[in-house]
């Protein structure tokens, strides 16, 4: 299992690539993708013949030299992470699967509470509590038919900045693609995403706030 890089290892690093998806002129019928690197390279995931590439390159070139575009607004409303060591004192909205799981085909994810294997489509994560003083969040793994399969706790702090442990139920083993091991261990590398009522998020030890535009 690959370990998640800690914030200490990321200190001093520089974002080298930025990419995203959207709609040309705000039209849902004209979806586009765009990417750029710190060295100035620009690309797209779109496909087509050479004439289509020429049209795309000319369109991008026109935007790059358009002085009316305020580049300072490009990062308005993006999510800004802050490293935290204590739990934000905010009401919780939801707990969601790690993005690493969401990127894996559902049929390749299953859980084994004991000797029984259950597909991920039939399971969900449910918030059950929090302790702001101890910087912990509690949640359950719930199977649609059989109910709670395990109780878990996410805790900020410690040598790895955060950790997840199973605090109740029979040990749950996760199978994610070719990786198999205790679900608590997987969550300690790739933790669930916790959303707060103010629309901020807690991803591992990163509290992520949307940047609001001020006038």
PDB file of C-alpha atoms in Angstrom, residues 74-211:
ATOM      1  CA  UNK A  74      -8.304  32.914 -12.304  1.00  0.00           C
ATOM      2  CA  UNK A  75      -8.021  31.514  -8.765  1.00  0.00           C
ATOM      3  CA  UNK A  76     -11.150  33.180  -7.400  1.00  0.00           C
ATOM      4  CA  UNK A  77     -13.383  30.641  -5.629  1.00  0.00           C
ATOM      5  CA  UNK A  78     -10.760  27.885  -5.679  1.00  0.00           C
ATOM      6  CA  UNK A  79     -10.182  25.789  -2.556  1.00  0.00           C
ATOM      7  CA  UNK A  80      -7.278  26.896  -0.376  1.00  0.00           C
ATOM      8  CA  UNK A  81      -5.753  24.309   2.013  1.00  0.00           C
ATOM      9  CA  UNK A  82      -4.451  25.129   5.492  1.00  0.00           C
ATOM     10  CA  UNK A  83      -2.525  22.591   7.556  1.00  0.00           C
ATOM     11  CA  UNK A  84      -4.331  22.065  10.881  1.00  0.00           C
ATOM     12  CA  UNK A  85      -3.448  20.187  14.054  1.00  0.00           C
ATOM     13  CA  UNK A  86      -6.830  20.588  15.745  1.00  0.00           C
ATOM     14  CA  UNK A  87     -10.342  19.913  14.548  1.00  0.00           C
ATOM     15  CA  UNK A  88     -12.251  22.976  13.270  1.00  0.00           C
ATOM     16  CA  UNK A  89     -15.142  23.824  15.584  1.00  0.00           C
ATOM     17  CA  UNK A  90     -17.721  23.602  12.815  1.00  0.00           C
ATOM     18  CA  UNK A  91     -20.869  21.579  12.312  1.00  0.00           C
ATOM     19  CA  UNK A  92     -20.290  18.557  10.084  1.00  0.00           C
ATOM     20  CA  UNK A  93     -22.279  18.050   6.909  1.00  0.00           C
ATOM     21  CA  UNK A  94     -21.092  14.693   5.551  1.00  0.00           C
ATOM     22  CA  UNK A  95     -18.329  12.124   5.241  1.00  0.00           C
ATOM     23  CA  UNK A  96     -17.358  10.875   1.795  1.00  0.00           C
ATOM     24  CA  UNK A  97     -15.196   8.132   0.341  1.00  0.00           C
ATOM     25  CA  UNK A  98     -11.544   8.956  -0.403  1.00  0.00           C
ATOM     26  CA  UNK A  99     -11.024  10.191  -3.955  1.00  0.00           C
ATOM     27  CA  UNK A 100      -8.612   7.275  -4.477  1.00  0.00           C
ATOM     28  CA  UNK A 101     -11.575   4.907  -4.033  1.00  0.00           C
ATOM     29  CA  UNK A 102     -13.848   6.992  -6.242  1.00  0.00           C
ATOM     30  CA  UNK A 103     -11.293   6.701  -9.037  1.00  0.00           C
ATOM     31  CA  UNK A 104     -11.437   2.900  -8.812  1.00  0.00           C
ATOM     32  CA  UNK A 105     -14.185   0.919 -10.531  1.00  0.00           C
ATOM     33  CA  UNK A 106     -16.803  -0.040  -7.946  1.00  0.00           C
ATOM     34  CA  UNK A 107     -16.637  -3.679  -8.975  1.00  0.00           C
ATOM     35  CA  UNK A 108     -12.969  -3.752  -7.892  1.00  0.00           C
ATOM     36  CA  UNK A 109     -13.729  -2.575  -4.343  1.00  0.00           C
ATOM     37  CA  UNK A 110     -15.095  -4.828  -1.635  1.00  0.00           C
ATOM     38  CA  UNK A 111     -15.022  -5.170   2.141  1.00  0.00           C
ATOM     39  CA  UNK A 112     -14.553  -8.271   4.234  1.00  0.00           C
ATOM     40  CA  UNK A 113     -16.016  -8.098   7.717  1.00  0.00           C
ATOM     41  CA  UNK A 114     -14.845 -11.543   8.844  1.00  0.00           C
ATOM     42  CA  UNK A 115     -15.168 -14.116   6.070  1.00  0.00           C
ATOM     43  CA  UNK A 116     -18.014 -12.367   4.228  1.00  0.00           C
ATOM     44  CA  UNK A 117     -17.229 -10.142   1.223  1.00  0.00           C
ATOM     45  CA  UNK A 118     -19.487  -7.169   0.457  1.00  0.00           C
ATOM     46  CA  UNK A 119     -19.332  -4.950  -2.618  1.00  0.00           C
ATOM     47  CA  UNK A 120     -18.752  -1.240  -2.131  1.00  0.00           C
ATOM     48  CA  UNK A 121     -21.982  -0.361  -3.974  1.00  0.00           C
ATOM     49  CA  UNK A 122     -23.917  -1.740  -1.002  1.00  0.00           C
ATOM     50  CA  UNK A 123     -21.972   0.137   1.679  1.00  0.00           C
ATOM     51  CA  UNK A 124     -21.750   3.732   2.847  1.00  0.00           C
ATOM     52  CA  UNK A 125     -19.971   5.890   5.414  1.00  0.00           C
ATOM     53  CA  UNK A 126     -22.130   7.540   8.087  1.00  0.00           C
ATOM     54  CA  UNK A 127     -21.040  10.205  10.587  1.00  0.00           C
ATOM     55  CA  UNK A 128     -21.761   9.317  14.195  1.00  0.00           C
ATOM     56  CA  UNK A 129     -19.957  11.894  16.330  1.00  0.00           C
ATOM     57  CA  UNK A 130     -17.089  14.267  16.958  1.00  0.00           C
ATOM     58  CA  UNK A 131     -14.924  15.458  19.838  1.00  0.00           C
ATOM     59  CA  UNK A 132     -13.495  18.892  19.153  1.00  0.00           C
ATOM     60  CA  UNK A 133     -11.370  18.850  22.321  1.00  0.00           C
ATOM     61  CA  UNK A 134      -9.665  15.609  21.240  1.00  0.00           C
ATOM     62  CA  UNK A 135      -9.769  16.468  17.508  1.00  0.00           C
ATOM     63  CA  UNK A 136     -11.528  13.213  16.610  1.00  0.00           C
ATOM     64  CA  UNK A 137     -14.389  12.290  14.295  1.00  0.00           C
ATOM     65  CA  UNK A 138     -16.368   9.064  14.480  1.00  0.00           C
ATOM     66  CA  UNK A 139     -18.055   7.314  11.569  1.00  0.00           C
ATOM     67  CA  UNK A 140     -19.462   3.886  10.679  1.00  0.00           C
ATOM     68  CA  UNK A 141     -19.202   1.583   7.686  1.00  0.00           C
ATOM     69  CA  UNK A 142     -22.820   0.619   6.983  1.00  0.00           C
ATOM     70  CA  UNK A 143     -24.032  -2.157   4.680  1.00  0.00           C
ATOM     71  CA  UNK A 144     -27.475  -1.687   3.118  1.00  0.00           C
ATOM     72  CA  UNK A 145     -28.948  -4.993   4.300  1.00  0.00           C
ATOM     73  CA  UNK A 146     -26.980  -5.972   7.395  1.00  0.00           C
ATOM     74  CA  UNK A 147     -26.375  -2.537   8.939  1.00  0.00           C
ATOM     75  CA  UNK A 148     -23.226  -1.398  10.729  1.00  0.00           C
ATOM     76  CA  UNK A 149     -20.136  -3.429   9.783  1.00  0.00           C
ATOM     77  CA  UNK A 150     -17.533  -1.422  11.704  1.00  0.00           C
ATOM     78  CA  UNK A 151     -16.990   1.696  13.806  1.00  0.00           C
ATOM     79  CA  UNK A 152     -14.069   3.999  12.985  1.00  0.00           C
ATOM     80  CA  UNK A 153     -12.385   7.074  14.391  1.00  0.00           C
ATOM     81  CA  UNK A 154     -10.370   9.727  12.565  1.00  0.00           C
ATOM     82  CA  UNK A 155      -7.899  11.628  14.763  1.00  0.00           C
ATOM     83  CA  UNK A 156      -5.747  14.655  13.969  1.00  0.00           C
ATOM     84  CA  UNK A 157      -2.210  14.817  15.351  1.00  0.00           C
ATOM     85  CA  UNK A 158       0.404  12.181  16.101  1.00  0.00           C
ATOM     86  CA  UNK A 159       3.599  11.266  14.264  1.00  0.00           C
ATOM     87  CA  UNK A 160       1.821  10.988  10.895  1.00  0.00           C
ATOM     88  CA  UNK A 161      -0.332  14.134  11.350  1.00  0.00           C
ATOM     89  CA  UNK A 162      -3.530  12.047  11.342  1.00  0.00           C
ATOM     90  CA  UNK A 163      -4.672   8.437  11.684  1.00  0.00           C
ATOM     91  CA  UNK A 164      -7.790   6.285  11.407  1.00  0.00           C
ATOM     92  CA  UNK A 165      -8.463   3.295  13.647  1.00  0.00           C
ATOM     93  CA  UNK A 166     -11.309   0.831  13.951  1.00  0.00           C
ATOM     94  CA  UNK A 167     -12.921   1.187  17.365  1.00  0.00           C
ATOM     95  CA  UNK A 168     -15.737  -1.336  17.086  1.00  0.00           C
ATOM     96  CA  UNK A 169     -16.975  -4.392  15.220  1.00  0.00           C
ATOM     97  CA  UNK A 170     -15.100  -7.240  13.589  1.00  0.00           C
ATOM     98  CA  UNK A 171     -11.961  -6.111  11.750  1.00  0.00           C
ATOM     99  CA  UNK A 172     -12.923  -4.914   8.272  1.00  0.00           C
ATOM    100  CA  UNK A 173     -10.541  -5.785   5.434  1.00  0.00           C
ATOM    101  CA  UNK A 174     -10.684  -3.639   2.282  1.00  0.00           C
ATOM    102  CA  UNK A 175      -9.927  -4.916  -1.208  1.00  0.00           C
ATOM    103  CA  UNK A 176      -9.221  -1.982  -3.537  1.00  0.00           C
ATOM    104  CA  UNK A 177      -8.040  -3.229  -6.894  1.00  0.00           C
ATOM    105  CA  UNK A 178      -4.998  -5.400  -6.138  1.00  0.00           C
ATOM    106  CA  UNK A 179      -4.482  -3.884  -2.681  1.00  0.00           C
ATOM    107  CA  UNK A 180      -5.852  -5.765   0.334  1.00  0.00           C
ATOM    108  CA  UNK A 181      -5.522  -4.867   4.001  1.00  0.00           C
ATOM    109  CA  UNK A 182      -7.366  -3.501   7.059  1.00  0.00           C
ATOM    110  CA  UNK A 183      -9.748  -0.710   6.089  1.00  0.00           C
ATOM    111  CA  UNK A 184      -8.483   1.419   8.982  1.00  0.00           C
ATOM    112  CA  UNK A 185      -4.971   1.158   7.543  1.00  0.00           C
ATOM    113  CA  UNK A 186      -6.195   2.150   4.089  1.00  0.00           C
ATOM    114  CA  UNK A 187      -8.032   5.140   5.568  1.00  0.00           C
ATOM    115  CA  UNK A 188      -4.835   6.124   7.410  1.00  0.00           C
ATOM    116  CA  UNK A 189      -3.162   6.472   4.001  1.00  0.00           C
ATOM    117  CA  UNK A 190      -6.191   7.739   2.076  1.00  0.00           C
ATOM    118  CA  UNK A 191      -8.660   9.214   4.575  1.00  0.00           C
ATOM    119  CA  UNK A 192     -12.329   9.957   3.971  1.00  0.00           C
ATOM    120  CA  UNK A 193     -13.248  13.538   3.128  1.00  0.00           C
ATOM    121  CA  UNK A 194     -15.193  15.395   5.813  1.00  0.00           C
ATOM    122  CA  UNK A 195     -17.382  18.313   4.733  1.00  0.00           C
ATOM    123  CA  UNK A 196     -18.536  21.088   7.064  1.00  0.00           C
ATOM    124  CA  UNK A 197     -21.697  23.149   6.944  1.00  0.00           C
ATOM    125  CA  UNK A 198     -19.756  26.218   5.731  1.00  0.00           C
ATOM    126  CA  UNK A 199     -18.739  24.124   2.672  1.00  0.00           C
ATOM    127  CA  UNK A 200     -15.128  23.825   3.821  1.00  0.00           C
ATOM    128  CA  UNK A 201     -13.514  20.376   3.839  1.00  0.00           C
ATOM    129  CA  UNK A 202     -11.105  18.367   5.957  1.00  0.00           C
ATOM    130  CA  UNK A 203      -8.832  16.181   3.826  1.00  0.00           C
ATOM    131  CA  UNK A 204      -6.355  14.438   6.138  1.00  0.00           C
ATOM    132  CA  UNK A 205      -4.756  17.356   8.050  1.00  0.00           C
ATOM    133  CA  UNK A 206      -5.707  19.935   5.428  1.00  0.00           C
ATOM    134  CA  UNK A 207      -8.651  22.238   6.132  1.00  0.00           C
ATOM    135  CA  UNK A 208      -9.773  23.488   2.717  1.00  0.00           C
ATOM    136  CA  UNK A 209     -11.772  26.700   2.439  1.00  0.00           C
ATOM    137  CA  UNK A 210     -13.329  28.082  -0.729  1.00  0.00           C
ATOM    138  CA  UNK A 211     -11.931  31.461  -1.655  1.00  0.00           C
TER     139      UNK A 211
END
